[in-house]
mmCIF file of C-alpha atoms and ligand atoms in Angstrom:
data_model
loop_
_atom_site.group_PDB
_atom_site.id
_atom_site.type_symbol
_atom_site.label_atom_id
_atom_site.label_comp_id
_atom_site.label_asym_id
_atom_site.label_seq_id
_atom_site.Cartn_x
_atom_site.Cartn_y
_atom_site.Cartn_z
ATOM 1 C CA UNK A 1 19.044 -11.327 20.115
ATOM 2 C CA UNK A 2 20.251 -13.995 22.997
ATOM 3 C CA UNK A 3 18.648 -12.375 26.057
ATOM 4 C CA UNK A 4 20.473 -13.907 28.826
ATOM 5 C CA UNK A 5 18.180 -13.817 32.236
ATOM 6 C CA UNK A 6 19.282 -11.698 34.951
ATOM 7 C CA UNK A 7 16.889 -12.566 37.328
ATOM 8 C CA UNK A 8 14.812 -14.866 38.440
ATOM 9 C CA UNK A 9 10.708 -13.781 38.943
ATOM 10 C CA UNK A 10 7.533 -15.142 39.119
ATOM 11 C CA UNK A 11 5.366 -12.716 37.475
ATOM 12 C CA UNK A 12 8.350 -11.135 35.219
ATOM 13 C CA UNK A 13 10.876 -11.753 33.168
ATOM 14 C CA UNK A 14 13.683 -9.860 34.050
ATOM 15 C CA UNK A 15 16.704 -10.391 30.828
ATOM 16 C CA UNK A 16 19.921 -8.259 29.676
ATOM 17 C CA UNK A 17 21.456 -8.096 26.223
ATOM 18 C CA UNK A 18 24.543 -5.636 25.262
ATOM 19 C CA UNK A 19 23.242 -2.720 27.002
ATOM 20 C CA UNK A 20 19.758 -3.442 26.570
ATOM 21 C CA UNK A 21 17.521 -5.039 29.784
ATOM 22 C CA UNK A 22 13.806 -6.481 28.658
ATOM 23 C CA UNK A 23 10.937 -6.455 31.058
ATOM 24 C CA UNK A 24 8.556 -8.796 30.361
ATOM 25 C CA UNK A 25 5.227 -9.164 32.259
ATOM 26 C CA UNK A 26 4.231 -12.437 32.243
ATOM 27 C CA UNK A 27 0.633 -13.111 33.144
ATOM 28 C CA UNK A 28 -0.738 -13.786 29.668
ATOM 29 C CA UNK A 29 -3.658 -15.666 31.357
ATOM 30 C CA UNK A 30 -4.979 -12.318 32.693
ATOM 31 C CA UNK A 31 -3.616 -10.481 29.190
ATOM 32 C CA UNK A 32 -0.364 -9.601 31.983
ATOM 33 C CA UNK A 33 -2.497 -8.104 34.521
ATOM 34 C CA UNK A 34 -0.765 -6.288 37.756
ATOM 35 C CA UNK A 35 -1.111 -7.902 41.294
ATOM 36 C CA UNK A 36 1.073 -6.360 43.937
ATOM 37 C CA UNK A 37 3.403 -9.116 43.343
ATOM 38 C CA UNK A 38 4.138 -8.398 39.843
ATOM 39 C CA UNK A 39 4.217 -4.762 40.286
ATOM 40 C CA UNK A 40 7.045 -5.381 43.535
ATOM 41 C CA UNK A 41 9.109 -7.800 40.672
ATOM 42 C CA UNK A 42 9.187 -4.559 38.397
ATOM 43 C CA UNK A 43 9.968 -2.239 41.008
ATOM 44 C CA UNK A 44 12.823 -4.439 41.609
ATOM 45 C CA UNK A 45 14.328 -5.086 38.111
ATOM 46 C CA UNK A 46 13.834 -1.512 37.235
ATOM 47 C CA UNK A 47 16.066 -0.099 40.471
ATOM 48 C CA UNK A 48 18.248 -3.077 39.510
ATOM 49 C CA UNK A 49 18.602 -1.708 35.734
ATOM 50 C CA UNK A 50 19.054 1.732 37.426
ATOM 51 C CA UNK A 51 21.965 0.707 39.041
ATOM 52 C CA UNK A 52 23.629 -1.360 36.204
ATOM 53 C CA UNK A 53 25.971 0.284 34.539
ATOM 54 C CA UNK A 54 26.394 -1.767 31.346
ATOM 55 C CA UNK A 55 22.242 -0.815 31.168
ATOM 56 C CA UNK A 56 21.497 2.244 28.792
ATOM 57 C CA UNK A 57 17.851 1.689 27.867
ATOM 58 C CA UNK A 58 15.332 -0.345 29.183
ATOM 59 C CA UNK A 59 12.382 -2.592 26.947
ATOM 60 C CA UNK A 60 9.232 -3.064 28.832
ATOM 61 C CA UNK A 61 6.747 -5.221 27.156
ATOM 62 C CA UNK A 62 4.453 -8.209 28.143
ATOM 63 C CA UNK A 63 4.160 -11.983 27.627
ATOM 64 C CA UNK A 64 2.507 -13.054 24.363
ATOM 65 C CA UNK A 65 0.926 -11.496 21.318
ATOM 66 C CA UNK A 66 -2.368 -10.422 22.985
ATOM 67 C CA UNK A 67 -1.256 -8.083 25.755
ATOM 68 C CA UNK A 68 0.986 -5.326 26.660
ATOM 69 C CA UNK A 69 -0.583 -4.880 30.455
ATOM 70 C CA UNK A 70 -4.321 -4.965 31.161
ATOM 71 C CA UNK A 71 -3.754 -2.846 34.560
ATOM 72 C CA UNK A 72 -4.348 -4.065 37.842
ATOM 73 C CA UNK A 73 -5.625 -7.670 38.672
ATOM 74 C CA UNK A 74 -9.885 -7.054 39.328
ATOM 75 C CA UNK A 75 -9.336 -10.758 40.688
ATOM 76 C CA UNK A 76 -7.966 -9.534 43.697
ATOM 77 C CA UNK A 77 -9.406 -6.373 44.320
ATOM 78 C CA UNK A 78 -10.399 -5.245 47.239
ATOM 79 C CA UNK A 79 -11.102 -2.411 49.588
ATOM 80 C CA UNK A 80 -8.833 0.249 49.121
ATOM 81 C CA UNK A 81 -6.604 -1.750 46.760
ATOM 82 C CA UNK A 82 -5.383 -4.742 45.377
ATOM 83 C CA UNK A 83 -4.431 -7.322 48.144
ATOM 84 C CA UNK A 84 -1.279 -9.342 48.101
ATOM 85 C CA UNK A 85 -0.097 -12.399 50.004
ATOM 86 C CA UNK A 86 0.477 -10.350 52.602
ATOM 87 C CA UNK A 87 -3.292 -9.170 53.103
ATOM 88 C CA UNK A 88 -2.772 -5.557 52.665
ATOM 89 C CA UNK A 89 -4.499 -3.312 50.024
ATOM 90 C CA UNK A 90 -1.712 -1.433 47.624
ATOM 91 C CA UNK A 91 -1.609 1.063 45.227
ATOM 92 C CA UNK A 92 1.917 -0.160 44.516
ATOM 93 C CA UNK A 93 1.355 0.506 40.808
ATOM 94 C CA UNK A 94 2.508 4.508 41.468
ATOM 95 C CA UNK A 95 5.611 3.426 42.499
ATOM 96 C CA UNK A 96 5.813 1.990 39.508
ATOM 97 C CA UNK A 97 5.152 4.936 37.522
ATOM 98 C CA UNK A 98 7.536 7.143 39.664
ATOM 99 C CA UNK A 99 10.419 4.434 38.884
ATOM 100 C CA UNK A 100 9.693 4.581 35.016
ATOM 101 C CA UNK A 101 9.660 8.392 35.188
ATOM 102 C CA UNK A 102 12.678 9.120 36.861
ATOM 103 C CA UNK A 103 15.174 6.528 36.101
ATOM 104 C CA UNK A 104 17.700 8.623 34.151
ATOM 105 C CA UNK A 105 17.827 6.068 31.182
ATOM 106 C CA UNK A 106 15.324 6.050 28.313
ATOM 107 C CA UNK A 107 12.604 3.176 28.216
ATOM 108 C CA UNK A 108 10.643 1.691 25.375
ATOM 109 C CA UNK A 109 7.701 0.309 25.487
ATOM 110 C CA UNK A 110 6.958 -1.932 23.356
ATOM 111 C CA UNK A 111 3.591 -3.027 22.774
ATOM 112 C CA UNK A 112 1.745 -5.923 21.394
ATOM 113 C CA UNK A 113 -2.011 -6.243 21.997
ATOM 114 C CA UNK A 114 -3.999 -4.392 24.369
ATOM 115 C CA UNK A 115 -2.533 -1.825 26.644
ATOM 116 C CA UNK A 116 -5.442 -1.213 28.624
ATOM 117 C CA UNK A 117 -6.772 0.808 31.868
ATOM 118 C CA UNK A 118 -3.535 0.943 34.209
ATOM 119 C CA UNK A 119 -1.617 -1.031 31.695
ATOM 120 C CA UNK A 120 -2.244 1.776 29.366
ATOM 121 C CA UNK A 121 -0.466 4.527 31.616
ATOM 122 C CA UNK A 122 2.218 2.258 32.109
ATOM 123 C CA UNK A 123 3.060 2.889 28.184
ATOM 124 C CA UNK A 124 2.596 6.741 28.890
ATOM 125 C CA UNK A 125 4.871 6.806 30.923
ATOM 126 C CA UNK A 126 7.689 5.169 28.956
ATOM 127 C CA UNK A 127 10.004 7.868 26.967
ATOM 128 C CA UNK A 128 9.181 5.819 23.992
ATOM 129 C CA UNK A 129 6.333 3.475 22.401
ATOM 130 C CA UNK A 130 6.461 1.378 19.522
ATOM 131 C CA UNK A 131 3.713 -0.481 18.637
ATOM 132 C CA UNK A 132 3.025 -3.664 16.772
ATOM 133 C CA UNK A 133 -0.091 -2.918 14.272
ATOM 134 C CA UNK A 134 -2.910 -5.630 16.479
ATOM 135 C CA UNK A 135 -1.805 -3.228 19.604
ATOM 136 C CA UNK A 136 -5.073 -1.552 21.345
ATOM 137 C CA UNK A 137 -4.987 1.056 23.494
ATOM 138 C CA UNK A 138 -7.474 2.962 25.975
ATOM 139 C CA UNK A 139 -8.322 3.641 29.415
ATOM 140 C CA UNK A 140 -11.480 1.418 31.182
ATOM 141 C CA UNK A 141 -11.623 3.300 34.716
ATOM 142 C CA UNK A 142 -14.591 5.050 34.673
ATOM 143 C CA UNK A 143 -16.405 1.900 33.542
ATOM 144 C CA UNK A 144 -14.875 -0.645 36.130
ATOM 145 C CA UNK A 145 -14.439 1.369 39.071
ATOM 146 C CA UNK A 146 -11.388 3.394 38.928
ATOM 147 C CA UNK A 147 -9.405 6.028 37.807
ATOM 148 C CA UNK A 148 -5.894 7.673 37.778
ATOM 149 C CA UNK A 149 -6.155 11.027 38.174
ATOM 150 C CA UNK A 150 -2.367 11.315 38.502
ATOM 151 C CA UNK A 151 0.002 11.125 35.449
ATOM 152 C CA UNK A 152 -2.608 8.721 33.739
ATOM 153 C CA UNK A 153 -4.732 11.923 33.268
ATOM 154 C CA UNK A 154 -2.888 14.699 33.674
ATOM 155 C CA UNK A 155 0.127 13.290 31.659
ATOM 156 C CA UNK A 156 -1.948 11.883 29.084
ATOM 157 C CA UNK A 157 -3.474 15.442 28.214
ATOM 158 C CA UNK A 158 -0.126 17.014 27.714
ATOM 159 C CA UNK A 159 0.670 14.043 25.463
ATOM 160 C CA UNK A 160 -2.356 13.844 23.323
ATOM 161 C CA UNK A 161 -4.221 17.463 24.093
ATOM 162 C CA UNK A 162 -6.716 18.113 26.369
ATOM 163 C CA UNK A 163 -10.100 17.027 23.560
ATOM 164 C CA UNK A 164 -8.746 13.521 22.880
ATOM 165 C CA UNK A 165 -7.553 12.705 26.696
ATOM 166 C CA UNK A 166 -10.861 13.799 28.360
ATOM 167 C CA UNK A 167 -12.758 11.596 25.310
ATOM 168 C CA UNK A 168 -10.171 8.917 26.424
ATOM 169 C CA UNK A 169 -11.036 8.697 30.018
ATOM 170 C CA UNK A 170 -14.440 9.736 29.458
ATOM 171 C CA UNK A 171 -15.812 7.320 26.793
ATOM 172 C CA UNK A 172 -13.503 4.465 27.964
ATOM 173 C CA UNK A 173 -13.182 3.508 24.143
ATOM 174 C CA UNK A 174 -10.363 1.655 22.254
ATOM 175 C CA UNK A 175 -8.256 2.949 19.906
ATOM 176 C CA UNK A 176 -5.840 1.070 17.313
ATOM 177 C CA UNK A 177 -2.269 1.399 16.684
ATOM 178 C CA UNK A 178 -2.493 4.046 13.409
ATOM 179 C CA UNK A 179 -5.629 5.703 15.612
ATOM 180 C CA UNK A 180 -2.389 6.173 18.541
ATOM 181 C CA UNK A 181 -0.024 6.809 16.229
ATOM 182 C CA UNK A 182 -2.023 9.874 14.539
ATOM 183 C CA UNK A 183 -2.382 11.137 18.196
ATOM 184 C CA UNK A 184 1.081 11.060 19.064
ATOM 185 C CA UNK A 185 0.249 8.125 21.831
ATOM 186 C CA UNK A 186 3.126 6.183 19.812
ATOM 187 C CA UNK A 187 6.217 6.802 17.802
ATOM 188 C CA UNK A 188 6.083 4.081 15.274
ATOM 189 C CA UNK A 189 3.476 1.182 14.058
ATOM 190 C CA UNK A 190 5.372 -2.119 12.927
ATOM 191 C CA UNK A 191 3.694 -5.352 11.898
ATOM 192 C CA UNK A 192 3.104 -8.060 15.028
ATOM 193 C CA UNK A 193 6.256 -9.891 13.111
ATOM 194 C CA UNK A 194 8.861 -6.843 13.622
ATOM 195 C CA UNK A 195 7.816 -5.594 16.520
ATOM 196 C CA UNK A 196 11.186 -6.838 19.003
ATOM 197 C CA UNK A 197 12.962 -6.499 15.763
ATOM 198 C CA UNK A 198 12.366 -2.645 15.485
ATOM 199 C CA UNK A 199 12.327 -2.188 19.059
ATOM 200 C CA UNK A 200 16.214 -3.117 19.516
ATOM 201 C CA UNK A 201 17.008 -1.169 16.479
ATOM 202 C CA UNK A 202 15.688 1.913 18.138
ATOM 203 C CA UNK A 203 17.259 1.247 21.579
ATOM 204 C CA UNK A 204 20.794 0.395 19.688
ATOM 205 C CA UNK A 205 20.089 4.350 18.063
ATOM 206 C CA UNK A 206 19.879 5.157 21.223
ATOM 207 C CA UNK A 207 22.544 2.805 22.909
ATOM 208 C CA UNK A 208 24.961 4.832 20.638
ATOM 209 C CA UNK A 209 24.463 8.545 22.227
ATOM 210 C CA UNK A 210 25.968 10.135 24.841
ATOM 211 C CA UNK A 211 24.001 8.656 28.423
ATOM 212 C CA UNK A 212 24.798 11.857 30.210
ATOM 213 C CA UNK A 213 23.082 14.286 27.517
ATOM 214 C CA UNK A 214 20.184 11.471 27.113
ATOM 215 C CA UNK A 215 19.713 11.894 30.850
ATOM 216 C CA UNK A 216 19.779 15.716 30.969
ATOM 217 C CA UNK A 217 17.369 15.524 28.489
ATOM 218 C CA UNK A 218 15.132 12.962 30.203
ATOM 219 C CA UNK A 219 15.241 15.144 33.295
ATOM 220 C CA UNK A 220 14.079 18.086 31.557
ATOM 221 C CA UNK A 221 11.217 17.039 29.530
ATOM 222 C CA UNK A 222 10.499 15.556 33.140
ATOM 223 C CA UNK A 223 11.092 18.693 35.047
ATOM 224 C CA UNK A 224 8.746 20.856 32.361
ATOM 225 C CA UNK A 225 6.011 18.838 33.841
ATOM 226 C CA UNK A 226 6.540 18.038 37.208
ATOM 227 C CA UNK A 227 7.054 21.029 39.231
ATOM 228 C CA UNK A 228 9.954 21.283 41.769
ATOM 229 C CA UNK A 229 9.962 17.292 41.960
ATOM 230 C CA UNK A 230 11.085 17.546 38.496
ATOM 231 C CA UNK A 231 13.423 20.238 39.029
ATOM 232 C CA UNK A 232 14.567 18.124 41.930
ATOM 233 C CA UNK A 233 15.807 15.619 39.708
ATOM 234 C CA UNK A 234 17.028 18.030 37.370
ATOM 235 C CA UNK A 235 18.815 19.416 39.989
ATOM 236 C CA UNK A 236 20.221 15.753 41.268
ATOM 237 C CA UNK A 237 22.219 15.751 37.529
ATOM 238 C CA UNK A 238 23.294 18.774 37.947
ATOM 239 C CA UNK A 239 25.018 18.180 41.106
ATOM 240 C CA UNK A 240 26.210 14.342 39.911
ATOM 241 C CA UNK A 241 28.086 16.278 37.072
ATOM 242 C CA UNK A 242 29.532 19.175 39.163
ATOM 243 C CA UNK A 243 31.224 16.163 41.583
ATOM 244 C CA UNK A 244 32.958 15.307 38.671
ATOM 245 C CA UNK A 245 34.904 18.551 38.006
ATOM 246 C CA UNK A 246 38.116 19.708 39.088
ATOM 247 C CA UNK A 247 35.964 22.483 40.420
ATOM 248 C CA UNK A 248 33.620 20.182 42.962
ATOM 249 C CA UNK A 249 36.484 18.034 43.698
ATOM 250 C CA UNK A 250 38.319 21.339 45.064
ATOM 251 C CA UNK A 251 35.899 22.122 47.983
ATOM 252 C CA UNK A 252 35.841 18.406 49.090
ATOM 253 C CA UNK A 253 39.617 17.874 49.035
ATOM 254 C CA UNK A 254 40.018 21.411 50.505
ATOM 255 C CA UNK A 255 37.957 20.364 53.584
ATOM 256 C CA UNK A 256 39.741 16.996 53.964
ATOM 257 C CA UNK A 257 43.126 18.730 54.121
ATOM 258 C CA UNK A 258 41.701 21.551 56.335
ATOM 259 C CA UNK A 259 42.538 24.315 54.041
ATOM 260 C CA UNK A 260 41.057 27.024 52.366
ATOM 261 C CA UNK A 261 39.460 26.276 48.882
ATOM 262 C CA UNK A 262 41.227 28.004 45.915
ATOM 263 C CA UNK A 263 38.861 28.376 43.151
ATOM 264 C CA UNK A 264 40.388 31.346 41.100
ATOM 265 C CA UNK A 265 41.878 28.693 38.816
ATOM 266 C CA UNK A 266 38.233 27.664 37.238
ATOM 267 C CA UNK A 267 36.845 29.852 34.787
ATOM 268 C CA UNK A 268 33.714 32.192 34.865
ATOM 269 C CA UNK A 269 32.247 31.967 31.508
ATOM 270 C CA UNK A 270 30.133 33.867 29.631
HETATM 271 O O1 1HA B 301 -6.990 2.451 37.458
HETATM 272 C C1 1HA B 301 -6.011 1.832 38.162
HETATM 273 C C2 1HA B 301 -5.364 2.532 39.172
HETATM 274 C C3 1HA B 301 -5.658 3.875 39.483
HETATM 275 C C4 1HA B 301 -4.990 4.528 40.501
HETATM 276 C C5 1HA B 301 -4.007 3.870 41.233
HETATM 277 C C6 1HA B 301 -3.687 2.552 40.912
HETATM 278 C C7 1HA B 301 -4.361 1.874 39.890
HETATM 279 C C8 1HA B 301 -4.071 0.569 39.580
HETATM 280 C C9 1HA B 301 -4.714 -0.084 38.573
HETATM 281 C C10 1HA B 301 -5.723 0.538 37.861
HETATM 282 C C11 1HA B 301 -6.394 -0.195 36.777
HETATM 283 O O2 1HA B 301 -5.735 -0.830 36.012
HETATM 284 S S1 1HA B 301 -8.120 -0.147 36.613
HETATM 285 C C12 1HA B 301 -8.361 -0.941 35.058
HETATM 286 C C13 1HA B 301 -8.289 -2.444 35.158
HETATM 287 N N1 1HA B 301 -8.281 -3.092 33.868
HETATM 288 C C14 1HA B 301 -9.337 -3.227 33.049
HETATM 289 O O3 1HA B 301 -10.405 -2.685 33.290
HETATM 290 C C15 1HA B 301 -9.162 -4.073 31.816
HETATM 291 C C16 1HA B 301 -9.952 -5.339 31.973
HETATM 292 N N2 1HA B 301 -9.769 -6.217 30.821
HETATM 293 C C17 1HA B 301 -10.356 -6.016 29.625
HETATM 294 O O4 1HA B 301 -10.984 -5.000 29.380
HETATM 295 C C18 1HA B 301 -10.193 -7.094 28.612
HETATM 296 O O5 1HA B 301 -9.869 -8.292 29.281
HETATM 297 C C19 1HA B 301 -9.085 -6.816 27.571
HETATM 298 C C20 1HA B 301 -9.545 -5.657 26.667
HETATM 299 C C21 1HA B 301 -7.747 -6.453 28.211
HETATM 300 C C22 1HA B 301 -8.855 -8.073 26.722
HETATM 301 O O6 1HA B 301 -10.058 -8.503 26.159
HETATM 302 P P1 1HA B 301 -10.134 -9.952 25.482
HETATM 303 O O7 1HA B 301 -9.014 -10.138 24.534
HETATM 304 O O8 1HA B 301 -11.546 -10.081 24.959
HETATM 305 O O9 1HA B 301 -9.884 -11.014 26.627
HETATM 306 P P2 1HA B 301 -10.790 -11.381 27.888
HETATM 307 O O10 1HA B 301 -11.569 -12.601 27.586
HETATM 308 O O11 1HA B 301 -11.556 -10.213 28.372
HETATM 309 O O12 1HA B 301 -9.670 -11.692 28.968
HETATM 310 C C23 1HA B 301 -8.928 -12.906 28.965
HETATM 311 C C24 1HA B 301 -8.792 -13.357 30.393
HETATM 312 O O13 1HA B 301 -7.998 -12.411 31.103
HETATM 313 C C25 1HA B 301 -10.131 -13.411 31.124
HETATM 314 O O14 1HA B 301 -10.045 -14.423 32.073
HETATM 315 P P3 1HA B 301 -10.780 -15.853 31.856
HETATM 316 O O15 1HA B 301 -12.219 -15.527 31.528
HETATM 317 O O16 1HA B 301 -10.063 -16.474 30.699
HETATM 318 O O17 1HA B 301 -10.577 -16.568 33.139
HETATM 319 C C26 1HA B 301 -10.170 -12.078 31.817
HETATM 320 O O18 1HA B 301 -10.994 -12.071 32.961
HETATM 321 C C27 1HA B 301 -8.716 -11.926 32.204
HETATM 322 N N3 1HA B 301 -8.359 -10.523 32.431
HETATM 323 C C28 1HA B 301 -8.158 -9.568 31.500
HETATM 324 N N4 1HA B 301 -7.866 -8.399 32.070
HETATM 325 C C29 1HA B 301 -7.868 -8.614 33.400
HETATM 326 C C30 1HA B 301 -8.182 -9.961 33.627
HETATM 327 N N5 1HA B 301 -8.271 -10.484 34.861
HETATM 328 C C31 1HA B 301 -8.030 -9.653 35.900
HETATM 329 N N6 1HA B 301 -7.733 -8.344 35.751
HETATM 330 C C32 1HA B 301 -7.634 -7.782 34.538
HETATM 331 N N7 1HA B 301 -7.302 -6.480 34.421
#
């Protein structure tokens, strides 16, 4: 596939290809560890693939053969969070999550190496993982001084049951690819080799279906979850797709040409 960048980045790789846009983090000297920077770059691309209409699914991955995302940057650390250029301690990494949650197109993660601590919820999040067989997966909070308590948890336990994410967080262990795959962390294991190959093949599956009923569906396995923010969201379709009836446009273009709305011409169905 020719990946033609979109963007230029620092800390990311930011590339399009016939519907498709690629994430890449690229720190492979920290195995693509998170500092605020990198985590502002993805907030970025991401809102820009939201708005790009030629985008229908969206590949995050990271740099090299050895890492997915090893979570946030312990080099710079400090109190409260991890500190940026500009001196001030972020969590910026929910953001992150909240971007890859809601955007109303599917995204693939596609892993290679370790996907580790907040790297590892990163992948959660994503609608979809596929996995290259050397991928390694697990959480590392409780053992370097953190934890997400959030979606990395709470998420987690609806994905895998309640047993294996509490051993997860609580042991700090690492699993491999098959081990993920058997607990439903993953959708599919592919050798290191066939990894991007398999990837696009799933995202040009899913390039081919309908984006409207891909979102719906997005929203609601969202919405099952998150409470009346999901529902919001939900809700936010709902309305997009009522503006573009005959029905919504009625009460708009009635009150531009100061009339009364006639809606006994749309239907009440069953
Ligand atoms: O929990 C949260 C949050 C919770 C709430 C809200 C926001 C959050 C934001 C972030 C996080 C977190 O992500 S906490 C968890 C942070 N991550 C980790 O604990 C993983 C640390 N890394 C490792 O366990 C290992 O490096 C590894 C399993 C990923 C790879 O091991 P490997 O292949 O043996 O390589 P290693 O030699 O350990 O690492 C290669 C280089 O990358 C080392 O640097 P070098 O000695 O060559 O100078 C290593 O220090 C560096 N590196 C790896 N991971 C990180 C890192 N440097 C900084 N931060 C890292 N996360």
């Amino acid at each position: 596939v020719a990946w033609q960048q979109v963007k230029e980045y620092t800390d990311i790789i930011f590339e399009k290809y016939e519907g498709m846009a690629k994430i890449t983090i690229n720190r492979p000297e920290v195995r693509n560890a998170f500092r605020p920077q990198t985590v502002d770059e993805l907030i970025e691309a991401f809102n820009l693939c939201r708005d790009d209409q030629e985008v229908g699914v969206i590949i995050l991955t990271g740099q090299g053969e050895l890492a997915f995302c090893s979570g946030g940057d312990q080099r710079v650390r400090g109190e409260g969070g991890y500190v940026g250029t500009d001196g001030v301690p972020r969590l910026n990494v929910l953001e992150l999550q909240k971007i890859i949650k809601y955007i109303p197109k599917p995204v693939i993660a596609m892993v290679a190496g370790y996907a580790i601590g907040g790297g590892h919820v990163l992948h959660l999040l994503c609608d979809l993982s596929i996995a290259a067989d050397n991928a390694r997966f697990g959480q590392t909070g409780p053992r370097v001084g953190s934890f997400d308590a959030g979606w990395g948890a709470t998420y987690l336990a609806r994905v895998v049951g309640h047993k294996k994410a509490r051993e997860i967080w609580y042991l700090c262990r690492q699993y491999d690819a098959q081990e993920a795959l058997d607990m439903g962390l993953v959708n599919k294991v592919v050798p290191l080799a066939q990894l991007e190959e398999e990837t696009i093949q799933w995202a040009q599956e899913i390039l081919e279906k309908s984006p409207i009923a891909l979102r719906f569906l997005k929203a609601a396995f969202n919405a099952d979850t998150d409470g009346l923010a999901g529902i919001q969201a939900l809700a936010g379709d709902a309305t997009m797709l009522y503006y573009m009836t005959e029905e919504g446009k009625e009460g708009k273009n009635a009150f531009l040409e100061k009339r009364k709305p006639d809606f006994s011409k749309f239907p009440r169905l069953p």
